PDB file of C-alpha atoms in Angstrom:
ATOM      1  CA  MET A  20      -2.078 -14.389 -25.274  1.00  0.00           C
ATOM      2  CA  LYS A  21      -0.436 -14.760 -28.317  1.00  0.00           C
ATOM      3  CA  THR A  22       1.991 -12.358 -30.082  1.00  0.00           C
ATOM      4  CA  GLN A  23       1.873 -12.059 -33.973  1.00  0.00           C
ATOM      5  CA  ILE A  24       4.771 -10.455 -35.630  1.00  0.00           C
ATOM      6  CA  LYS A  25       3.908  -8.276 -38.630  1.00  0.00           C
ATOM      7  CA  MET A  26       6.641  -6.062 -39.957  1.00  0.00           C
ATOM      8  CA  ASP A  27       8.007  -5.243 -43.283  1.00  0.00           C
ATOM      9  CA  SER A  28       9.368  -8.346 -43.980  1.00  0.00           C
ATOM     10  CA  GLY A  29      10.291  -7.513 -47.621  1.00  0.00           C
ATOM     11  CA  LYS A  30      12.922  -4.948 -46.314  1.00  0.00           C
ATOM     12  CA  HIS A  31      14.094  -6.995 -43.229  1.00  0.00           C
ATOM     13  CA  PRO A  32      12.974 -10.496 -43.312  1.00  0.00           C
ATOM     14  CA  GLY A  33      14.785 -11.486 -40.247  1.00  0.00           C
ATOM     15  CA  CYS A  34      13.738  -8.542 -37.937  1.00  0.00           C
ATOM     16  CA  GLY A  35      11.198 -10.853 -36.000  1.00  0.00           C
ATOM     17  CA  ASN A  36      13.622 -11.078 -32.895  1.00  0.00           C
ATOM     18  CA  ILE A  37      14.012  -6.988 -32.502  1.00  0.00           C
ATOM     19  CA  VAL A  38      10.249  -6.734 -32.894  1.00  0.00           C
ATOM     20  CA  THR A  39       9.520  -9.410 -30.306  1.00  0.00           C
ATOM     21  CA  PHE A  40      11.871  -7.898 -27.827  1.00  0.00           C
ATOM     22  CA  ALA A  41      10.234  -4.584 -28.292  1.00  0.00           C
ATOM     23  CA  GLN A  42       6.753  -5.841 -27.701  1.00  0.00           C
ATOM     24  CA  PHE A  43       7.970  -7.751 -24.876  1.00  0.00           C
ATOM     25  CA  LEU A  44       9.813  -4.896 -23.052  1.00  0.00           C
ATOM     26  CA  PHE A  45       6.690  -2.533 -23.916  1.00  0.00           C
ATOM     27  CA  ILE A  46       4.207  -5.011 -22.362  1.00  0.00           C
ATOM     28  CA  ALA A  47       6.433  -5.845 -19.392  1.00  0.00           C
ATOM     29  CA  VAL A  48       6.980  -2.113 -18.391  1.00  0.00           C
ATOM     30  CA  GLU A  49       3.352  -1.290 -18.578  1.00  0.00           C
ATOM     31  CA  GLY A  50       2.460  -4.299 -16.482  1.00  0.00           C
ATOM     32  CA  PHE A  51       5.108  -3.782 -13.861  1.00  0.00           C
ATOM     33  CA  LEU A  52       3.991   0.068 -13.435  1.00  0.00           C
ATOM     34  CA  PHE A  53       0.011  -0.769 -13.323  1.00  0.00           C
ATOM     35  CA  GLU A  54      -0.352  -4.385 -12.610  1.00  0.00           C
ATOM     36  CA  ALA A  55       2.510  -5.550 -10.441  1.00  0.00           C
ATOM     37  CA  ASP A  56       2.293  -1.958  -8.789  1.00  0.00           C
ATOM     38  CA  LEU A  57       6.123  -1.629  -9.110  1.00  0.00           C
ATOM     39  CA  GLY A  58       6.676  -5.082  -7.842  1.00  0.00           C
ATOM     40  CA  ARG A  59       4.681  -4.826  -4.463  1.00  0.00           C
ATOM     41  CA  LYS A  60       1.992  -6.619  -5.691  1.00  0.00           C
ATOM     42  CA  ARG A  61       2.292 -10.481  -4.904  1.00  0.00           C
ATOM     43  CA  PRO A  62       1.381 -12.697  -7.846  1.00  0.00           C
ATOM     44  CA  ALA A  63      -1.821 -14.757  -7.483  1.00  0.00           C
ATOM     45  CA  ILE A  64      -0.322 -17.829  -9.199  1.00  0.00           C
ATOM     46  CA  PRO A  65       3.116 -18.929  -7.899  1.00  0.00           C
ATOM     47  CA  ILE A  66       6.171 -17.789 -10.102  1.00  0.00           C
ATOM     48  CA  ARG A  67       7.298 -21.373 -10.891  1.00  0.00           C
ATOM     49  CA  TYR A  68       4.128 -22.032 -12.738  1.00  0.00           C
ATOM     50  CA  TYR A  69       4.798 -18.626 -14.813  1.00  0.00           C
ATOM     51  CA  ALA A  70       8.257 -19.967 -15.277  1.00  0.00           C
ATOM     52  CA  VAL A  71       7.020 -23.013 -17.009  1.00  0.00           C
ATOM     53  CA  MET A  72       4.334 -21.064 -19.149  1.00  0.00           C
ATOM     54  CA  VAL A  73       6.945 -18.334 -20.135  1.00  0.00           C
ATOM     55  CA  THR A  74       9.278 -21.160 -21.527  1.00  0.00           C
ATOM     56  CA  MET A  75       6.655 -22.280 -23.749  1.00  0.00           C
ATOM     57  CA  PHE A  76       5.596 -18.826 -24.585  1.00  0.00           C
ATOM     58  CA  PHE A  77       9.193 -17.632 -25.321  1.00  0.00           C
ATOM     59  CA  THR A  78       9.815 -20.734 -27.542  1.00  0.00           C
ATOM     60  CA  VAL A  79       6.615 -20.535 -29.426  1.00  0.00           C
ATOM     61  CA  SER A  80       7.504 -16.583 -30.406  1.00  0.00           C
ATOM     62  CA  VAL A  81      11.106 -17.318 -31.353  1.00  0.00           C
ATOM     63  CA  VAL A  82      10.304 -20.454 -33.473  1.00  0.00           C
ATOM     64  CA  ASN A  83       7.402 -18.480 -35.306  1.00  0.00           C
ATOM     65  CA  ASN A  84       9.532 -15.479 -36.120  1.00  0.00           C
ATOM     66  CA  TYR A  85      12.434 -17.782 -37.263  1.00  0.00           C
ATOM     67  CA  ALA A  86      10.250 -19.557 -39.576  1.00  0.00           C
ATOM     68  CA  LEU A  87       9.895 -16.670 -41.676  1.00  0.00           C
ATOM     69  CA  ASN A  88      13.612 -16.820 -42.367  1.00  0.00           C
ATOM     70  CA  LEU A  89      12.892 -20.205 -44.074  1.00  0.00           C
ATOM     71  CA  ASN A  90      11.230 -19.720 -47.073  1.00  0.00           C
ATOM     72  CA  ILE A  91       7.950 -19.210 -45.353  1.00  0.00           C
ATOM     73  CA  ALA A  92       5.519 -16.627 -46.817  1.00  0.00           C
ATOM     74  CA  MET A  93       3.446 -14.491 -44.424  1.00  0.00           C
ATOM     75  CA  PRO A  94       0.241 -15.697 -45.682  1.00  0.00           C
ATOM     76  CA  LEU A  95       1.054 -19.292 -45.207  1.00  0.00           C
ATOM     77  CA  HIS A  96       2.447 -18.424 -41.748  1.00  0.00           C
ATOM     78  CA  MET A  97      -0.662 -16.890 -40.811  1.00  0.00           C
ATOM     79  CA  ILE A  98      -2.861 -19.659 -42.562  1.00  0.00           C
ATOM     80  CA  PHE A  99      -0.595 -22.284 -40.646  1.00  0.00           C
ATOM     81  CA  ARG A 100      -1.334 -20.663 -37.332  1.00  0.00           C
ATOM     82  CA  SER A 101      -5.134 -20.327 -37.915  1.00  0.00           C
ATOM     83  CA  GLY A 102      -4.977 -24.130 -36.889  1.00  0.00           C
ATOM     84  CA  SER A 103      -4.136 -23.265 -33.233  1.00  0.00           C
ATOM     85  CA  LEU A 104      -7.752 -23.935 -32.151  1.00  0.00           C
ATOM     86  CA  ILE A 105      -7.823 -27.264 -33.666  1.00  0.00           C
ATOM     87  CA  ALA A 106      -4.412 -28.293 -32.521  1.00  0.00           C
ATOM     88  CA  ASN A 107      -5.585 -27.233 -28.878  1.00  0.00           C
ATOM     89  CA  MET A 108      -8.727 -29.509 -29.390  1.00  0.00           C
ATOM     90  CA  ILE A 109      -6.498 -32.542 -30.643  1.00  0.00           C
ATOM     91  CA  LEU A 110      -4.164 -32.198 -27.681  1.00  0.00           C
ATOM     92  CA  GLY A 111      -7.372 -31.783 -25.368  1.00  0.00           C
ATOM     93  CA  ILE A 112      -8.548 -34.944 -26.545  1.00  0.00           C
ATOM     94  CA  ILE A 113      -5.077 -36.749 -25.931  1.00  0.00           C
ATOM     95  CA  ILE A 114      -4.051 -35.007 -22.467  1.00  0.00           C
ATOM     96  CA  LEU A 115      -7.411 -33.919 -20.805  1.00  0.00           C
ATOM     97  CA  LYS A 116      -9.534 -36.954 -22.283  1.00  0.00           C
ATOM     98  CA  LYS A 117     -12.140 -34.621 -23.695  1.00  0.00           C
ATOM     99  CA  ARG A 118     -14.863 -35.595 -26.219  1.00  0.00           C
ATOM    100  CA  TYR A 119     -16.552 -33.471 -28.982  1.00  0.00           C
ATOM    101  CA  SER A 120     -19.479 -33.598 -31.254  1.00  0.00           C
ATOM    102  CA  ILE A 121     -19.228 -35.237 -34.961  1.00  0.00           C
ATOM    103  CA  PHE A 122     -19.633 -31.419 -36.107  1.00  0.00           C
ATOM    104  CA  LYS A 123     -16.635 -30.455 -34.315  1.00  0.00           C
ATOM    105  CA  TYR A 124     -14.822 -33.372 -35.589  1.00  0.00           C
ATOM    106  CA  THR A 125     -15.629 -32.305 -39.145  1.00  0.00           C
ATOM    107  CA  SER A 126     -14.027 -28.859 -38.464  1.00  0.00           C
ATOM    108  CA  ILE A 127     -10.840 -30.618 -37.846  1.00  0.00           C
ATOM    109  CA  ALA A 128     -10.934 -32.350 -41.310  1.00  0.00           C
ATOM    110  CA  LEU A 129     -11.617 -29.078 -43.213  1.00  0.00           C
ATOM    111  CA  VAL A 130      -8.856 -26.831 -41.345  1.00  0.00           C
ATOM    112  CA  SER A 131      -6.395 -29.991 -42.024  1.00  0.00           C
ATOM    113  CA  VAL A 132      -7.388 -30.041 -45.629  1.00  0.00           C
ATOM    114  CA  GLY A 133      -7.031 -26.192 -45.852  1.00  0.00           C
ATOM    115  CA  ILE A 134      -3.788 -26.256 -44.292  1.00  0.00           C
ATOM    116  CA  PHE A 135      -2.382 -28.928 -46.531  1.00  0.00           C
ATOM    117  CA  VAL A 136      -3.460 -27.281 -49.646  1.00  0.00           C
ATOM    118  CA  CYS A 137      -1.844 -23.943 -48.872  1.00  0.00           C
ATOM    119  CA  THR A 138       1.229 -26.053 -47.583  1.00  0.00           C
ATOM    120  CA  PHE A 139       1.197 -28.173 -50.939  1.00  0.00           C
ATOM    121  CA  MET A 140       0.914 -25.203 -53.225  1.00  0.00           C
ATOM    122  CA  SER A 141       3.487 -23.141 -51.255  1.00  0.00           C
ATOM    123  CA  ALA A 142       6.036 -25.919 -51.830  1.00  0.00           C
ATOM    124  CA  LYS A 143       5.388 -25.922 -55.569  1.00  0.00           C
ATOM    125  CA  GLN A 144       5.754 -22.073 -55.841  1.00  0.00           C
ATOM    126  CA  VAL A 145       8.953 -22.156 -53.407  1.00  0.00           C
ATOM    127  CA  THR A 146      10.616 -24.744 -55.886  1.00  0.00           C
ATOM    128  CA  SER A 147       9.637 -22.881 -59.018  1.00  0.00           C
ATOM    129  CA  GLN A 148      10.686 -19.691 -57.947  1.00  0.00           C
ATOM    130  CA  SER A 149      14.246 -20.625 -56.659  1.00  0.00           C
ATOM    131  CA  SER A 150      17.097 -20.788 -59.087  1.00  0.00           C
ATOM    132  CA  SER A 151      16.821 -22.680 -62.094  1.00  0.00           C
ATOM    133  CA  THR A 152      19.692 -25.303 -60.983  1.00  0.00           C
ATOM    134  CA  GLU A 153      18.437 -28.275 -59.342  1.00  0.00           C
ATOM    135  CA  ASN A 154      20.710 -27.909 -56.316  1.00  0.00           C
ATOM    136  CA  ASP A 155      19.408 -24.613 -55.329  1.00  0.00           C
ATOM    137  CA  GLY A 156      15.813 -25.787 -56.233  1.00  0.00           C
ATOM    138  CA  PHE A 157      16.358 -28.690 -53.642  1.00  0.00           C
ATOM    139  CA  GLN A 158      18.194 -26.358 -50.943  1.00  0.00           C
ATOM    140  CA  ALA A 159      15.110 -23.766 -51.220  1.00  0.00           C
ATOM    141  CA  PHE A 160      12.582 -26.890 -50.771  1.00  0.00           C
ATOM    142  CA  ALA A 161      14.798 -28.199 -47.819  1.00  0.00           C
ATOM    143  CA  TRP A 162      14.841 -24.855 -45.962  1.00  0.00           C
ATOM    144  CA  TRP A 163      11.097 -24.567 -46.681  1.00  0.00           C
ATOM    145  CA  LEU A 164      10.338 -28.023 -45.184  1.00  0.00           C
ATOM    146  CA  LEU A 165      12.546 -27.201 -42.050  1.00  0.00           C
ATOM    147  CA  GLY A 166       9.977 -23.999 -42.053  1.00  0.00           C
ATOM    148  CA  ILE A 167       6.991 -26.268 -42.007  1.00  0.00           C
ATOM    149  CA  GLY A 168       8.524 -28.540 -39.276  1.00  0.00           C
ATOM    150  CA  ALA A 169       9.130 -25.033 -37.028  1.00  0.00           C
ATOM    151  CA  LEU A 170       5.581 -24.167 -37.590  1.00  0.00           C
ATOM    152  CA  THR A 171       4.120 -27.373 -36.699  1.00  0.00           C
ATOM    153  CA  PHE A 172       6.251 -27.489 -33.509  1.00  0.00           C
ATOM    154  CA  ALA A 173       5.174 -24.042 -32.526  1.00  0.00           C
ATOM    155  CA  LEU A 174       1.471 -24.798 -33.327  1.00  0.00           C
ATOM    156  CA  LEU A 175       1.842 -27.912 -31.139  1.00  0.00           C
ATOM    157  CA  MET A 176       3.599 -26.194 -28.345  1.00  0.00           C
ATOM    158  CA  SER A 177       1.324 -23.184 -28.567  1.00  0.00           C
ATOM    159  CA  ALA A 178      -1.793 -25.688 -27.976  1.00  0.00           C
ATOM    160  CA  ARG A 179      -0.087 -27.480 -25.075  1.00  0.00           C
ATOM    161  CA  MET A 180       0.582 -24.103 -23.378  1.00  0.00           C
ATOM    162  CA  GLY A 181      -3.370 -23.380 -23.656  1.00  0.00           C
ATOM    163  CA  ILE A 182      -4.172 -26.305 -22.026  1.00  0.00           C
ATOM    164  CA  PHE A 183      -1.567 -25.644 -19.230  1.00  0.00           C
ATOM    165  CA  GLN A 184      -3.089 -22.140 -18.693  1.00  0.00           C
ATOM    166  CA  GLU A 185      -6.557 -23.759 -18.588  1.00  0.00           C
ATOM    167  CA  THR A 186      -5.205 -26.056 -15.606  1.00  0.00           C
ATOM    168  CA  LEU A 187      -3.738 -23.299 -13.959  1.00  0.00           C
ATOM    169  CA  TYR A 188      -6.838 -21.033 -13.999  1.00  0.00           C
ATOM    170  CA  LYS A 189      -8.965 -23.910 -12.769  1.00  0.00           C
ATOM    171  CA  GLN A 190      -6.543 -24.237  -9.747  1.00  0.00           C
ATOM    172  CA  PHE A 191      -5.776 -20.649  -9.028  1.00  0.00           C
ATOM    173  CA  GLY A 192      -8.387 -18.771 -10.597  1.00  0.00           C
ATOM    174  CA  LYS A 193      -8.128 -16.383 -13.712  1.00  0.00           C
ATOM    175  CA  HIS A 194      -5.658 -13.595 -13.707  1.00  0.00           C
ATOM    176  CA  SER A 195      -5.166 -12.735 -17.256  1.00  0.00           C
ATOM    177  CA  LYS A 196      -3.654  -9.319 -16.778  1.00  0.00           C
ATOM    178  CA  GLU A 197      -1.282 -10.824 -14.289  1.00  0.00           C
ATOM    179  CA  ALA A 198      -0.426 -13.583 -16.871  1.00  0.00           C
ATOM    180  CA  LEU A 199      -0.019 -11.282 -19.612  1.00  0.00           C
ATOM    181  CA  PHE A 200       2.621  -9.202 -17.465  1.00  0.00           C
ATOM    182  CA  TYR A 201       4.721 -12.344 -16.385  1.00  0.00           C
ATOM    183  CA  ASN A 202       4.593 -13.997 -19.755  1.00  0.00           C
ATOM    184  CA  HIS A 203       6.225 -10.608 -21.142  1.00  0.00           C
ATOM    185  CA  ALA A 204       8.673  -9.863 -18.246  1.00  0.00           C
ATOM    186  CA  LEU A 205       9.941 -13.099 -17.350  1.00  0.00           C
ATOM    187  CA  PRO A 206      11.213 -13.936 -20.771  1.00  0.00           C
ATOM    188  CA  LEU A 207      13.399 -10.592 -21.110  1.00  0.00           C
ATOM    189  CA  PRO A 208      16.649 -12.267 -19.842  1.00  0.00           C
ATOM    190  CA  GLY A 209      16.403 -14.761 -22.695  1.00  0.00           C
ATOM    191  CA  PHE A 210      16.800 -12.070 -25.172  1.00  0.00           C
ATOM    192  CA  ILE A 211      20.321 -11.980 -24.109  1.00  0.00           C
ATOM    193  CA  PHE A 212      21.027 -14.853 -26.420  1.00  0.00           C
ATOM    194  CA  LEU A 213      19.704 -12.872 -29.131  1.00  0.00           C
ATOM    195  CA  ALA A 214      21.381  -9.733 -28.715  1.00  0.00           C
ATOM    196  CA  SER A 215      23.716 -10.067 -31.413  1.00  0.00           C
ATOM    197  CA  ASP A 216      20.877 -10.211 -34.022  1.00  0.00           C
ATOM    198  CA  ILE A 217      18.789  -7.835 -32.210  1.00  0.00           C
ATOM    199  CA  TYR A 218      21.888  -5.396 -32.290  1.00  0.00           C
ATOM    200  CA  ASP A 219      22.138  -6.181 -36.031  1.00  0.00           C
ATOM    201  CA  HIS A 220      18.725  -5.258 -36.964  1.00  0.00           C
ATOM    202  CA  ALA A 221      18.906  -2.082 -34.770  1.00  0.00           C
ATOM    203  CA  VAL A 222      21.921  -0.988 -37.011  1.00  0.00           C
ATOM    204  CA  LEU A 223      19.806  -1.767 -40.163  1.00  0.00           C
ATOM    205  CA  PHE A 224      16.932  -0.042 -38.800  1.00  0.00           C
ATOM    206  CA  ASN A 225      19.183   3.161 -38.073  1.00  0.00           C
ATOM    207  CA  ASN A 226      20.320   3.106 -41.685  1.00  0.00           C
ATOM    208  CA  SER A 227      16.990   2.923 -43.129  1.00  0.00           C
ATOM    209  CA  GLU A 228      15.326   5.633 -45.337  1.00  0.00           C
ATOM    210  CA  LEU A 229      14.243   8.933 -43.142  1.00  0.00           C
ATOM    211  CA  TYR A 230      10.533   9.538 -42.389  1.00  0.00           C
ATOM    212  CA  GLN A 231       8.882  12.492 -41.107  1.00  0.00           C
ATOM    213  CA  VAL A 232       6.065  11.590 -38.491  1.00  0.00           C
ATOM    214  CA  PRO A 233       2.809  13.291 -39.340  1.00  0.00           C
ATOM    215  CA  VAL A 234       1.575  15.847 -36.868  1.00  0.00           C
ATOM    216  CA  VAL A 235       4.581  15.573 -34.684  1.00  0.00           C
ATOM    217  CA  GLY A 236       7.124  16.632 -37.619  1.00  0.00           C
ATOM    218  CA  VAL A 237       9.821  14.832 -36.374  1.00  0.00           C
ATOM    219  CA  THR A 238      12.290  12.850 -38.749  1.00  0.00           C
ATOM    220  CA  VAL A 239      13.112   9.389 -37.829  1.00  0.00           C
ATOM    221  CA  PRO A 240      14.486   6.210 -39.782  1.00  0.00           C
ATOM    222  CA  ILE A 241      11.143   4.756 -41.327  1.00  0.00           C
ATOM    223  CA  MET A 242      11.787   1.134 -39.794  1.00  0.00           C
ATOM    224  CA  TRP A 243      11.880   2.646 -36.203  1.00  0.00           C
ATOM    225  CA  PHE A 244       8.352   4.072 -36.920  1.00  0.00           C
ATOM    226  CA  TYR A 245       7.379   0.824 -38.277  1.00  0.00           C
ATOM    227  CA  LEU A 246       8.388  -0.773 -34.938  1.00  0.00           C
ATOM    228  CA  LEU A 247       6.694   1.841 -32.917  1.00  0.00           C
ATOM    229  CA  MET A 248       3.447   1.172 -34.616  1.00  0.00           C
ATOM    230  CA  ASN A 249       3.741  -2.495 -34.562  1.00  0.00           C
ATOM    231  CA  VAL A 250       4.089  -2.549 -30.841  1.00  0.00           C
ATOM    232  CA  ILE A 251       1.259   0.062 -30.122  1.00  0.00           C
ATOM    233  CA  THR A 252      -1.001  -1.898 -32.372  1.00  0.00           C
ATOM    234  CA  GLN A 253       0.110  -5.067 -30.726  1.00  0.00           C
ATOM    235  CA  TYR A 254      -0.411  -3.967 -27.298  1.00  0.00           C
ATOM    236  CA  VAL A 255      -3.773  -2.672 -28.354  1.00  0.00           C
ATOM    237  CA  CYS A 256      -4.667  -5.929 -29.679  1.00  0.00           C
ATOM    238  CA  ILE A 257      -3.590  -7.978 -26.669  1.00  0.00           C
ATOM    239  CA  ARG A 258      -5.604  -5.585 -24.297  1.00  0.00           C
ATOM    240  CA  GLY A 259      -8.667  -5.710 -26.696  1.00  0.00           C
ATOM    241  CA  VAL A 260      -8.583  -9.581 -26.618  1.00  0.00           C
ATOM    242  CA  PHE A 261      -8.436  -9.425 -22.734  1.00  0.00           C
ATOM    243  CA  ILE A 262     -11.522  -6.959 -22.711  1.00  0.00           C
ATOM    244  CA  LEU A 263     -13.340  -9.313 -24.935  1.00  0.00           C
ATOM    245  CA  THR A 264     -12.562 -12.191 -22.978  1.00  0.00           C
ATOM    246  CA  THR A 265     -13.873 -10.795 -19.630  1.00  0.00           C
ATOM    247  CA  GLU A 266     -16.878  -8.612 -21.287  1.00  0.00           C
ATOM    248  CA  CYS A 267     -18.228 -10.884 -23.995  1.00  0.00           C
ATOM    249  CA  ALA A 268     -19.184 -14.348 -24.548  1.00  0.00           C
ATOM    250  CA  SER A 269     -16.613 -16.862 -25.907  1.00  0.00           C
ATOM    251  CA  LEU A 270     -18.440 -17.371 -29.273  1.00  0.00           C
ATOM    252  CA  THR A 271     -17.895 -13.624 -29.587  1.00  0.00           C
ATOM    253  CA  VAL A 272     -14.341 -13.422 -28.829  1.00  0.00           C
ATOM    254  CA  THR A 273     -13.636 -16.527 -31.042  1.00  0.00           C
ATOM    255  CA  LEU A 274     -15.738 -14.901 -34.123  1.00  0.00           C
ATOM    256  CA  VAL A 275     -13.626 -11.437 -33.542  1.00  0.00           C
ATOM    257  CA  VAL A 276     -10.298 -13.235 -33.615  1.00  0.00           C
ATOM    258  CA  THR A 277     -11.217 -15.168 -36.541  1.00  0.00           C
ATOM    259  CA  LEU A 278     -12.154 -12.162 -38.702  1.00  0.00           C
ATOM    260  CA  ARG A 279      -9.074 -10.311 -37.515  1.00  0.00           C
ATOM    261  CA  LYS A 280      -6.811 -13.046 -38.788  1.00  0.00           C
ATOM    262  CA  PHE A 281      -8.879 -12.896 -42.150  1.00  0.00           C
ATOM    263  CA  VAL A 282      -8.227  -9.189 -42.372  1.00  0.00           C
ATOM    264  CA  SER A 283      -4.746  -9.552 -41.462  1.00  0.00           C
ATOM    265  CA  LEU A 284      -4.190 -12.259 -44.384  1.00  0.00           C
ATOM    266  CA  ILE A 285      -6.005 -10.021 -46.869  1.00  0.00           C
ATOM    267  CA  PHE A 286      -3.670  -6.922 -45.672  1.00  0.00           C
ATOM    268  CA  SER A 287      -0.508  -9.073 -45.946  1.00  0.00           C
ATOM    269  CA  ILE A 288      -1.452 -10.305 -49.530  1.00  0.00           C
ATOM    270  CA  LEU A 289      -1.904  -6.818 -50.760  1.00  0.00           C
ATOM    271  CA  TYR A 290       0.810  -5.098 -48.920  1.00  0.00           C
ATOM    272  CA  PHE A 291       3.776  -7.522 -49.284  1.00  0.00           C
ATOM    273  CA  GLN A 292       2.624  -8.719 -52.794  1.00  0.00           C
ATOM    274  CA  ASN A 293       2.719 -12.257 -51.638  1.00  0.00           C
ATOM    275  CA  PRO A 294       1.755 -14.893 -54.658  1.00  0.00           C
ATOM    276  CA  PHE A 295      -1.602 -16.068 -53.896  1.00  0.00           C
ATOM    277  CA  THR A 296      -3.337 -18.626 -56.275  1.00  0.00           C
ATOM    278  CA  LEU A 297      -6.734 -19.950 -56.467  1.00  0.00           C
ATOM    279  CA  TRP A 298      -5.809 -23.150 -54.568  1.00  0.00           C
ATOM    280  CA  HIS A 299      -4.689 -20.916 -51.703  1.00  0.00           C
ATOM    281  CA  TRP A 300      -7.902 -19.062 -51.571  1.00  0.00           C
ATOM    282  CA  LEU A 301      -9.654 -22.351 -51.312  1.00  0.00           C
ATOM    283  CA  GLY A 302      -7.143 -23.727 -48.791  1.00  0.00           C
ATOM    284  CA  THR A 303      -8.167 -20.354 -46.773  1.00  0.00           C
ATOM    285  CA  LEU A 304     -11.707 -20.837 -47.023  1.00  0.00           C
ATOM    286  CA  PHE A 305     -11.425 -24.410 -45.703  1.00  0.00           C
ATOM    287  CA  VAL A 306      -9.420 -23.030 -42.771  1.00  0.00           C
ATOM    288  CA  PHE A 307     -11.938 -20.363 -42.036  1.00  0.00           C
ATOM    289  CA  ILE A 308     -15.085 -22.386 -42.280  1.00  0.00           C
ATOM    290  CA  GLY A 309     -13.659 -24.970 -40.195  1.00  0.00           C
ATOM    291  CA  THR A 310     -12.932 -22.382 -37.511  1.00  0.00           C
ATOM    292  CA  LEU A 311     -16.363 -21.289 -37.665  1.00  0.00           C
ATOM    293  CA  MET A 312     -17.792 -24.706 -37.573  1.00  0.00           C
ATOM    294  CA  TYR A 313     -15.828 -25.397 -34.353  1.00  0.00           C
ATOM    295  CA  THR A 314     -17.489 -22.394 -32.655  1.00  0.00           C
ATOM    296  CA  GLU A 315     -20.827 -23.795 -34.090  1.00  0.00           C
ATOM    297  CA  VAL A 316     -21.929 -20.390 -35.427  1.00  0.00           C
ATOM    298  CA  TRP A 317     -24.578 -21.289 -37.393  1.00  0.00           C
ATOM    299  CA  ASN A 318     -26.378 -23.632 -34.628  1.00  0.00           C
ATOM    300  CA  ASN A 319     -25.791 -20.597 -31.943  1.00  0.00           C
ATOM    301  CA  LEU A 320     -27.499 -18.188 -34.481  1.00  0.00           C
ATOM    302  CA  GLY A 321     -30.514 -20.390 -35.360  1.00  0.00           C
ATOM    303  CA  ALA A 322     -31.024 -21.090 -31.614  1.00  0.00           C
ATOM    304  CA  THR A 323     -31.125 -17.611 -30.354  1.00  0.00           C
ATOM    305  CA  LYS A 324     -32.986 -16.057 -33.727  1.00  0.00           C
ATOM    306  CA  GLY A 325     -35.870 -14.138 -32.319  1.00  0.00           C
ATOM    307  CA  GLN A 326     -34.905 -14.358 -28.642  1.00  0.00           C
ATOM    308  CA  PRO A 327     -32.548 -12.163 -26.781  1.00  0.00           C
ATOM    309  CA  GLN A 328     -29.049 -13.388 -26.948  1.00  0.00           C
ATOM    310  CA  LYS A 329     -27.829 -15.184 -24.203  1.00  0.00           C
ATOM    311  CA  GLU A 330     -24.425 -16.834 -24.108  1.00  0.00           C
ATOM    312  CA  GLU A 331     -22.299 -18.218 -21.380  1.00  0.00           C
ATOM    313  CA  LYS A 332     -19.609 -15.941 -20.695  1.00  0.00           C
ATOM    314  CA  LYS A 333     -15.978 -17.159 -21.112  1.00  0.00           C
ATOM    315  CA  ASN A 334     -14.395 -18.096 -17.759  1.00  0.00           C
TER     316      ASN A 334
END
C-alpha cells in the first residue's frame, strides 16, 4: 500500500503533489464505484482506525514527494525507500517485541551500509555541483540534509503504518481492497491545503508542449499525458501487488517488489541522466542483497530444490 511518485522531475521537480492528488482521486473513485458499492457497503474495519492509518499514509506520501524539492535525486530517493522492509523489522522488534535470526540481522547491516554509502556519495555530489561560493555550497548541503531527514521520517512512519495495519488485520481480518479504497478516499480533503501548489502545477502542465497521443490522434499538453500514464501504471501496480498478496507466497511477492524497485532504479538513472558513480552501484548492491537475504531466498531455493514448491501464503 505504497504510492511511489515517478514523473518527469527534470521538467517539473515539484510536481509531486498534483501527481499524488491525481492518483488518490482515481483510486478513490474506482473504489467508491466497485468496492464501496456507491457508499452502500459498510466497512469491515471501523472508520476511526482508517482515519489513523490515513493520517500516516497521507503524511508519508506528502513528505516523500517534498523530499524531491530538497536536493534529493530520484535514485537516492528510491534507494533510501528500499530500506522500508528493514525499518519495519526494527520497529517490529521495538514495538511488537519480535526476534529474528542472525541471518536477518545481517541483512539489516548490509542495507544500512548500502544506504549510508549512497547517502554519503550523494552528499559529496550535491556540494560539488552547487555554486562555487562557499555560502551556496553550504546552503545546498543544508537543504540536502533536510531532505535526508524527511526521507528518514517518512521511512519510519511508513514502517509504523505497516505494523498498525498488521494489528488491524489480526483483529478484524484482512480487507486489502477496502483498505486501499479508504486510504485513498479519506485523505482527499487534505489536498485543500495543497490546492495552491496543485493549481500552479496544473497551469504549468497546461503550458507544456503539445503532444499527439498515438492511435487516438488527440493533441494534449505532454505533462497531462505523462500524468495520465503515471496514474494508470500506478493503479496497475497497486492492484498487481494486491493480486500477488492474495494469490502467491510472501517470498514471491517480496521478490517481485524488489525486482520492480531495481528496474525502476535503472530506468530512472538512464532516463533522467542522474549521476551514478561506482560507489552508488556498490551501495545499491548492498541494499538489494540485504533485502534478498531478509527474504531468505537462497535458503528457500535450497530447501525446495527437487521438490514441489510449497510456501506458506501471505495472510
